[in-house]
Short mmCIF file of C-alpha atoms in Angstrom, two decimals:
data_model
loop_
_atom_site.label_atom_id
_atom_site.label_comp_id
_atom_site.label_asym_id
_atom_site.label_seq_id
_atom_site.Cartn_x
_atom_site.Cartn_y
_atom_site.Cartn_z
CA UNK A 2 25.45 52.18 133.00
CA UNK A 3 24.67 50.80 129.47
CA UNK A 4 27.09 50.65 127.24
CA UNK A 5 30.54 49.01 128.02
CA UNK A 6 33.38 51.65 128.39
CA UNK A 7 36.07 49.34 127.87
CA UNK A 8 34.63 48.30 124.02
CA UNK A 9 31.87 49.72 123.39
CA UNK A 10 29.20 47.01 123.38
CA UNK A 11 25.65 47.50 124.39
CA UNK A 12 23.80 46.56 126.02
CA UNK A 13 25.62 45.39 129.32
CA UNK A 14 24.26 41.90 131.24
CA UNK A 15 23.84 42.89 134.63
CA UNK A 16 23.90 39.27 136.53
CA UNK A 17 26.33 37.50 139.32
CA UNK A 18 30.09 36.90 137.40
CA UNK A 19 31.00 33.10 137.89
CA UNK A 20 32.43 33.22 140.97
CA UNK A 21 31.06 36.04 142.92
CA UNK A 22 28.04 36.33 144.94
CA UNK A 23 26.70 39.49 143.24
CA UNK A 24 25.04 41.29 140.40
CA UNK A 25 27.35 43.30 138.58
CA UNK A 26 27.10 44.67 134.90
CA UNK A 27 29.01 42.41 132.65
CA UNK A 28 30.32 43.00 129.06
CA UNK A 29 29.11 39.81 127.13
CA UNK A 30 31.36 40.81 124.39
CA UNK A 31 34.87 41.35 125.92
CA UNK A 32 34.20 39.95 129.37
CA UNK A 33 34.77 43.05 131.65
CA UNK A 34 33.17 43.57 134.98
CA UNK A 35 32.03 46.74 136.08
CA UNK A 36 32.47 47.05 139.86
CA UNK A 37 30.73 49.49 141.70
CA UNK A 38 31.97 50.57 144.91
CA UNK A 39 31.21 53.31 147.27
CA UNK A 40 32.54 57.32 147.91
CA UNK A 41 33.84 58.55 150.61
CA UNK A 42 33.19 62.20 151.39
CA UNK A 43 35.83 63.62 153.61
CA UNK A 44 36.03 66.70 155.62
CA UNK A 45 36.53 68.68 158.63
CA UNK A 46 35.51 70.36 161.87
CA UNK A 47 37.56 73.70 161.64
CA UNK A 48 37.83 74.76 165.07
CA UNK A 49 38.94 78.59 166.12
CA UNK A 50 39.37 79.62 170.12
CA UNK A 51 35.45 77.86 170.97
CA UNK A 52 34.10 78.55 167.65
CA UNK A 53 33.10 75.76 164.45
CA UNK A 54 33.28 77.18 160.90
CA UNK A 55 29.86 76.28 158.69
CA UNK A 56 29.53 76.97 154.91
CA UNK A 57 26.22 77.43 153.42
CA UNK A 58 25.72 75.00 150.18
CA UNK A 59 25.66 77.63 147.55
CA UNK A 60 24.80 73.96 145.31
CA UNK A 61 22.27 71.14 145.54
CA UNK A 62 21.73 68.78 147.98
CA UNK A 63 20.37 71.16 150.31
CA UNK A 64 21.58 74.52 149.03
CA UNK A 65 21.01 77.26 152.04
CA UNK A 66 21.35 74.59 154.29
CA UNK A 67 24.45 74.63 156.74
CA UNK A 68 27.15 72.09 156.58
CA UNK A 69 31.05 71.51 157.37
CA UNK A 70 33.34 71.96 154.68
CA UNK A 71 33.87 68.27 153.03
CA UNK A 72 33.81 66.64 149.69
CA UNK A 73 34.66 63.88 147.67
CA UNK A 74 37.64 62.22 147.41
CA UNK A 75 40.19 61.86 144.81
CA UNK A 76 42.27 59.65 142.91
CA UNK A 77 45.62 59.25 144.30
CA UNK A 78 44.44 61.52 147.65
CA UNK A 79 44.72 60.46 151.01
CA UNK A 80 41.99 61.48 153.30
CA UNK A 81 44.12 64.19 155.23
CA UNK A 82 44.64 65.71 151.81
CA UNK A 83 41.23 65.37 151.01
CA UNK A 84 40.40 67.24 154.33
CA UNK A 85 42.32 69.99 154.02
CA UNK A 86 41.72 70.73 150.72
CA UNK A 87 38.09 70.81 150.54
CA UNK A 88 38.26 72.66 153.73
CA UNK A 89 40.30 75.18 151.79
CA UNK A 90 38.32 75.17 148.53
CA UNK A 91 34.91 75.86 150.30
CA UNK A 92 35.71 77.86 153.12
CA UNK A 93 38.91 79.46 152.65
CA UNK A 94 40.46 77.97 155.65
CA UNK A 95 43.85 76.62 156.33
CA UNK A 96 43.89 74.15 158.93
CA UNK A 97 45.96 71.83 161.08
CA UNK A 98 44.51 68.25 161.25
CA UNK A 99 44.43 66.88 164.76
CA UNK A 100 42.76 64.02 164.38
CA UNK A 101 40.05 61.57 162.30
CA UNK A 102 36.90 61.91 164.36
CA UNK A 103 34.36 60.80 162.60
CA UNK A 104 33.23 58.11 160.52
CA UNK A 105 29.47 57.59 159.39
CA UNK A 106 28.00 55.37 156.76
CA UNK A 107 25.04 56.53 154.52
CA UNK A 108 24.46 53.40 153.16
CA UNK A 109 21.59 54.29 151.13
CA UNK A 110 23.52 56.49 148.89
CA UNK A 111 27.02 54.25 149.41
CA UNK A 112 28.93 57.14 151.00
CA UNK A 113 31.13 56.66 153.37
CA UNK A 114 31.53 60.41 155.45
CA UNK A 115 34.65 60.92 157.23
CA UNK A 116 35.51 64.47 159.43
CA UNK A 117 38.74 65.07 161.05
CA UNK A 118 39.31 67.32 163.71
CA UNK A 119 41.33 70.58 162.45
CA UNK A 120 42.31 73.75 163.68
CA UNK A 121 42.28 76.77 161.92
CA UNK A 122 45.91 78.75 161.58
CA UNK A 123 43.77 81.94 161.45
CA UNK A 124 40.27 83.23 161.61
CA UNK A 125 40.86 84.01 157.79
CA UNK A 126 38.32 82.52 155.95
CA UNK A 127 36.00 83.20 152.57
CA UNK A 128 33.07 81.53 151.42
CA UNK A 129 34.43 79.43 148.14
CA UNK A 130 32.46 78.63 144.85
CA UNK A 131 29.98 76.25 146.30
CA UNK A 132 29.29 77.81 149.70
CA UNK A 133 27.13 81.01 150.08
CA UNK A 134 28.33 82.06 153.17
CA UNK A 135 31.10 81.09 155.86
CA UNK A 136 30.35 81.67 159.34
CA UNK A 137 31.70 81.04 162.68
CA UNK A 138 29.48 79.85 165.45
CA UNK A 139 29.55 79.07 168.69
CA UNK A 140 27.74 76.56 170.69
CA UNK A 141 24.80 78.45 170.73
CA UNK A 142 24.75 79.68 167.53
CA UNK A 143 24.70 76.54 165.33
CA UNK A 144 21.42 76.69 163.37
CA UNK A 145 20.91 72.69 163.94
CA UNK A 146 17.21 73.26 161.88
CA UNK A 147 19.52 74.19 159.12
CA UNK A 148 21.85 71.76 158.88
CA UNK A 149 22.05 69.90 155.23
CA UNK A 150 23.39 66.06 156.44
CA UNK A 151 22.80 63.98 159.51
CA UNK A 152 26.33 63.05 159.31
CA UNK A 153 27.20 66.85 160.06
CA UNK A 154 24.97 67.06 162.61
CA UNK A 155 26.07 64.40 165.00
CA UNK A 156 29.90 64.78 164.21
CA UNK A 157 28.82 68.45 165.65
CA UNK A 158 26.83 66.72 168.35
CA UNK A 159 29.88 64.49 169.09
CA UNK A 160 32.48 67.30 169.09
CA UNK A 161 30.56 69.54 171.75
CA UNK A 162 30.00 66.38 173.63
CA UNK A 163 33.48 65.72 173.33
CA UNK A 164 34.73 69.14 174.33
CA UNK A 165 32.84 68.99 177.08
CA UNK A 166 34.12 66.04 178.66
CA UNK A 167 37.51 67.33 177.65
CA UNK A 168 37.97 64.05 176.08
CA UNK A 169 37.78 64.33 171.67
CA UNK A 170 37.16 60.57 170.96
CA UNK A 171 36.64 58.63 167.60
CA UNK A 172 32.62 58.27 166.34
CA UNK A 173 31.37 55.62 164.21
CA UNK A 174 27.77 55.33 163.26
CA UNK A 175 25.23 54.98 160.40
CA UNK A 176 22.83 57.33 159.00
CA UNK A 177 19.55 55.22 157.94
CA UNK A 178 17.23 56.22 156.15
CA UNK A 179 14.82 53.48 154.56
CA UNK A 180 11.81 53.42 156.82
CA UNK A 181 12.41 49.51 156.88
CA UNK A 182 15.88 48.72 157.64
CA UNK A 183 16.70 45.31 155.74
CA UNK A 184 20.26 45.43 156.82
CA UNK A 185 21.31 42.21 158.65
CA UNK A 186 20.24 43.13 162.60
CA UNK A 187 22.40 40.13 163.38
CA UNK A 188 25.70 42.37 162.75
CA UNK A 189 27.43 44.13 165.78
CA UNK A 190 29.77 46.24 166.81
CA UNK A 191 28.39 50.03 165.80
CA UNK A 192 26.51 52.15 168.05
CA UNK A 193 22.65 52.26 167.34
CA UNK A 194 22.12 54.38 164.24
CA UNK A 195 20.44 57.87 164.89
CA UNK A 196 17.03 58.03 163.52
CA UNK A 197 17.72 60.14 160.27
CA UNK A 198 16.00 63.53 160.98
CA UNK A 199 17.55 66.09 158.79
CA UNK A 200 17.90 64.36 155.85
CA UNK B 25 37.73 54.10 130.40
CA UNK B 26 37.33 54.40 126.84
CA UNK B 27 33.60 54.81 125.46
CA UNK B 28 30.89 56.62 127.44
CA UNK B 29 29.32 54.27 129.45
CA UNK B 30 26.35 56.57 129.34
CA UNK B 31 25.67 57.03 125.19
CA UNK B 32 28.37 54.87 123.79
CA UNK B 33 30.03 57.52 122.21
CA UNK B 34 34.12 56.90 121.07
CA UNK B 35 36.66 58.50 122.07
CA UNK B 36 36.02 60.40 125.99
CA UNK B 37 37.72 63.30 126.24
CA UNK B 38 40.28 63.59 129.35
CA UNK B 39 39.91 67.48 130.45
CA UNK B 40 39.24 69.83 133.34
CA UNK B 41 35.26 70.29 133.28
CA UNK B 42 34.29 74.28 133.54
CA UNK B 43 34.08 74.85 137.07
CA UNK B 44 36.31 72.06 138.42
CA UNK B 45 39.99 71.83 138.83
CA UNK B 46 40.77 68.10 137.64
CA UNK B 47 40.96 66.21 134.39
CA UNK B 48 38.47 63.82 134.03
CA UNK B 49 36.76 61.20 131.44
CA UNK B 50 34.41 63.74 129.87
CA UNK B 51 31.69 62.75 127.05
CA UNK B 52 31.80 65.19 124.24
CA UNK B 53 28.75 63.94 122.96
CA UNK B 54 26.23 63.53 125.57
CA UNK B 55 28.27 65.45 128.13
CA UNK B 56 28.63 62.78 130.85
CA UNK B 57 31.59 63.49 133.25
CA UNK B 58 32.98 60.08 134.56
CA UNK B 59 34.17 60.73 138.08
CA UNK B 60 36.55 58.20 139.33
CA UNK B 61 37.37 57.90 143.34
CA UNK B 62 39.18 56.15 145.94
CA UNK B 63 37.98 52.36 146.78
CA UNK B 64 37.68 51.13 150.56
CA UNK B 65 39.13 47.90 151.78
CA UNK B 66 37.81 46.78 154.91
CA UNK B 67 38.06 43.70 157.20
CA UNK B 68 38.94 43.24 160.75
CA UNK B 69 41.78 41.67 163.34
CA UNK B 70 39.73 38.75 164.10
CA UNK B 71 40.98 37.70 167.87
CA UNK B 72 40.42 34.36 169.43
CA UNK B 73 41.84 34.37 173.52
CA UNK B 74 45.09 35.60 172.48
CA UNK B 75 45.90 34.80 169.41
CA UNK B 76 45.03 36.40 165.88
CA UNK B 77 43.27 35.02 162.75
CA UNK B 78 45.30 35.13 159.81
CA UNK B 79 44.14 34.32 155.99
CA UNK B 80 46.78 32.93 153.67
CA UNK B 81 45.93 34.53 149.88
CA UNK B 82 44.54 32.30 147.01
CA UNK B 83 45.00 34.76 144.61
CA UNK B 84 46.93 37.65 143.18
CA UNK B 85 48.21 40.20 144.33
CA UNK B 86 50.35 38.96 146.79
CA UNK B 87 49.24 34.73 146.36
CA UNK B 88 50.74 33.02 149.33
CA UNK B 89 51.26 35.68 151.78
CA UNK B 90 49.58 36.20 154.91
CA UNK B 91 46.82 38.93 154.98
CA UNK B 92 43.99 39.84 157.75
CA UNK B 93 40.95 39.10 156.30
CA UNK B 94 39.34 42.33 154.53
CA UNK B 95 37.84 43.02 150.92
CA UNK B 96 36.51 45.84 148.58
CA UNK B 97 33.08 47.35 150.25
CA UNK B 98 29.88 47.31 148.45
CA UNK B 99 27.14 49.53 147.23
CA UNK B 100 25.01 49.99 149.92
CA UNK B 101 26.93 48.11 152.37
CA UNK B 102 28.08 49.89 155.78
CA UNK B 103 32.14 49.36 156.85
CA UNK B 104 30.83 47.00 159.55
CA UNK B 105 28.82 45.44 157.42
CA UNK B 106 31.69 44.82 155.14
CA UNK B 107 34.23 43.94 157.75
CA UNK B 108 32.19 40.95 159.00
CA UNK B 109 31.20 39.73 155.97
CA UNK B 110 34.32 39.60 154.37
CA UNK B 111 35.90 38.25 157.42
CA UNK B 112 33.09 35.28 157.18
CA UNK B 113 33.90 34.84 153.32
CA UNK B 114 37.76 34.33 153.70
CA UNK B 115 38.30 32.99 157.06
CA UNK B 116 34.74 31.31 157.76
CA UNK B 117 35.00 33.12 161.32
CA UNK B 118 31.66 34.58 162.80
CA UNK B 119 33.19 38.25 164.84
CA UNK B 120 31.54 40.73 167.31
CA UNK B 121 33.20 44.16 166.05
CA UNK B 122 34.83 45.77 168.84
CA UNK B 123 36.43 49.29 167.60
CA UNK B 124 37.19 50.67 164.47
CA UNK B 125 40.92 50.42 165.14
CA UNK B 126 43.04 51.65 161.92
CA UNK B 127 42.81 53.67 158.25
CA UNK B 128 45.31 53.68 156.57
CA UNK B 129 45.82 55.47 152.89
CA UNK B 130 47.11 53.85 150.11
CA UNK B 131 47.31 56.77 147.48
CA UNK B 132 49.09 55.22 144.70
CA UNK B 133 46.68 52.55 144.40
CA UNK B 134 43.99 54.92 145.22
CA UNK B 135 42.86 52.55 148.47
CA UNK B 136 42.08 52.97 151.99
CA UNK B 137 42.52 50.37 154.09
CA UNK B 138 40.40 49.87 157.05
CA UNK B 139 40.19 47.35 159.86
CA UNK B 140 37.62 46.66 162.63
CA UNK B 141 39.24 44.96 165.92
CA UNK B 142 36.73 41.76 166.02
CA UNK B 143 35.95 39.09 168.51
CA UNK B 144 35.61 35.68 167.18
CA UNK B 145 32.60 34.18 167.95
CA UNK B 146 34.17 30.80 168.57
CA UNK B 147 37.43 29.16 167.40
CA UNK B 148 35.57 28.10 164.63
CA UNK B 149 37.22 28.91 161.06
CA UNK B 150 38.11 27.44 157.68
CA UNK B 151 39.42 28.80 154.40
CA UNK B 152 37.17 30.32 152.02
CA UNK B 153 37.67 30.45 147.97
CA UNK B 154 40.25 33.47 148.46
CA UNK B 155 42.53 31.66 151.06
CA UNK B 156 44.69 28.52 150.93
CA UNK B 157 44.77 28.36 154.21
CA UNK B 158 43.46 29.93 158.18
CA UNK B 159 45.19 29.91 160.89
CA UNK B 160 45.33 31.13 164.54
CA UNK B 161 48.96 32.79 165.33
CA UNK B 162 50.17 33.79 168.77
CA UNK B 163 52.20 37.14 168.34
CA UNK B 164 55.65 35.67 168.30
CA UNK B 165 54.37 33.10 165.89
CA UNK B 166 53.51 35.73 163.04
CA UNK B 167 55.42 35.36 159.71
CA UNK B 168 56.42 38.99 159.24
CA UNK B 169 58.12 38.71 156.26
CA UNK B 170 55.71 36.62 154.59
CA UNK B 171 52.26 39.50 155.30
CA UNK B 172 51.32 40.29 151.93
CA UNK B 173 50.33 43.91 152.30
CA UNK B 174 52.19 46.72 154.42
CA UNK B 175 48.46 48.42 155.56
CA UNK B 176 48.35 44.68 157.06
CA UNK B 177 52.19 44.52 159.36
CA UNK B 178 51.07 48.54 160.83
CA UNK B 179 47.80 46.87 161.80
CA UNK B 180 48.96 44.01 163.38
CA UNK B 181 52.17 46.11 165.15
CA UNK B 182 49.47 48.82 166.44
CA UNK B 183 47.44 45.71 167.74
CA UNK B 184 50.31 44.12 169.94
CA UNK B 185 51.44 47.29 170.97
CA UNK B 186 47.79 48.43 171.88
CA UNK B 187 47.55 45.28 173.53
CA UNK B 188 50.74 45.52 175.34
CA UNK B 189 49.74 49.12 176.65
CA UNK B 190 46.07 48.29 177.91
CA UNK B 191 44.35 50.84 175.34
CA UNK B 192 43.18 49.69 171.93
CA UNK B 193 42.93 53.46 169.37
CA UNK B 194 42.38 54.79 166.18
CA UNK B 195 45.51 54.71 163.87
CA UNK B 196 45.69 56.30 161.04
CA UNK B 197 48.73 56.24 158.47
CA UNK B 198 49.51 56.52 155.17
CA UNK B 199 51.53 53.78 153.00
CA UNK B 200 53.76 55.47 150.34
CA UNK B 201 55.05 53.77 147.46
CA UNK B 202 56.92 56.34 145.44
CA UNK B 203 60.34 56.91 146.23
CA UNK B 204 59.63 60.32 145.28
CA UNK B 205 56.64 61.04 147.70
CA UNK B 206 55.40 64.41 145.19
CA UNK B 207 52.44 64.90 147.74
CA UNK B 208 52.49 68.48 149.46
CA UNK B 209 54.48 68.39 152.10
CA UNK B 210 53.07 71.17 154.36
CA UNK B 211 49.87 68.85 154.73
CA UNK B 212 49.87 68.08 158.62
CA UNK B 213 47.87 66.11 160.58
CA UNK B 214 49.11 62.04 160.37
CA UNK B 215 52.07 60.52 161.75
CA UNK B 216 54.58 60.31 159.20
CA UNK B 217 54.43 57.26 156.71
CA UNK B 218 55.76 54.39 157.39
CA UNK B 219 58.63 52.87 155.16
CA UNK B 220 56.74 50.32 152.55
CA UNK B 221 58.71 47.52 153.56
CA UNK B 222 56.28 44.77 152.42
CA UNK B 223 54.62 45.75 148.79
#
């Protein structure tokens, strides 16, 4: 971010508003501050009879790798909207939402990923513009070496759990990457984040 | 949005991008595309024996009404991370985060709400620069028409009711504003919306 968008002026401050605790960029000119928030990425596990539906990225991050169909959210969209929509846009799918399932924070990119649970109204499906391929797999089947987030490979982890105990349960959790984790260890209340593996 | 934030350039272009499906703030000059998304609010029902921590706003929207404590999440912050802190700025409670307990949708301000149940650490608490004033409310004590947002009332019924029943869950709703709700109608998957009966 350099110049303001609002007037025009360059270049931006970037230091703590009055009032505020944080660094933000500032306009010195007309006074506007830039907030900066994070993105949630929203998608689902598409479920037909005992099998999950995987797209290959056809784009980067990880193109070739494996993931669930999910994306980012827009403007004015709720996240069962976004759901089903990028469900539909990358693998062709129409589903039912049953549920939200999952919720993981990747902090070090300020993405917030949420999965809901969805079933498929058909085993129609086609691989969209930015997957490669669409596959079903079973249990057995899922290439877990090839999967392109950590956040789709434990909401996979949890849903086979899950399925197994017959119980489908809501997962919170954090994806960490930085070798050193400078996040405050004093603050509660999520599981113990998985060690980042795949990403 | 006005100028390119990246080059400076005057005026951005609003137009569907080849190979996407939305209008967006593009850059004619350097090319930039200016992707706007959804914000997160997040905070927590802070609960002390059996009575619940309520903030009273400072400041606009909604001055003078009753709110849980919650705020807009940060780059690089997690949604527990969030939750406690802005709990700590508002109400000066310290919370243990039980559950994440309810997401709520807020498309026509392009928001989703969510809210961590939280123990308080102690009965400590005192108002921060966003409230006038904190206070601990037994449930028939709550000033229901005086919460300032609706994403606030459907967390605090859920919470009672929860509480009644034994079993704290995952809600998820959607708040809808327009009186004509244009959103696609075949999308399934959430309870229906609640009337907005408080913004």
């Amino acid at each position: 971010m350099n110049y303001c968008s609002q007037c025009g002026h360059f270049p931006l401050e970037y230091r703590i508003p009055a009032g505020d605790t944080r660094e933000r960029f500032v306009c010195p000119s007309c006074g506007t501050i830039h907030y900066q928030n994070p993105r949630n990425v929203v998608g689902t596990v598409p479920v037909w009879e005992d099998k999950v539906l995987l797209c290959k990225r056809a784009i980067e991050p990880r193109a070739g790798y494996w993931t669930l169909p999910a994306g980012y959210m827009e403007l004015s969209e709720t996240t069962a909207e976004c759901a089903a929509r990028e469900t539909r846009e990358e693998s062709g799918a129409e589903v039912e939402l049953v549920q939200l399932f999952s919720l993981q924070n990747v902090p070090h990119v300020s993405q917030v990923h949420l999965f809901y649970l969805a079933r498929m109204r058909s085993p129609a499906f086609s691989a969209g513009e930015e997957s490669l391929e669409v596959r079903l797999f079973e249990e057995d089947e899922i290439p877990w070496g090839e999967i392109a987030f950590t956040t789709v490979s434990q909401t996979l982890r949890h849903y086979f759990q899950d399925r197994r105990n017959g119980v489908f349960g809501m997962h919170t959790g954090d994806v960490v990457r930085p070798i050193f984790d400078e996040r405050d260890p004093l603050l509660p209340g999520l599981p113990p984040a998985p060690v980042d593996v795949d990403q």
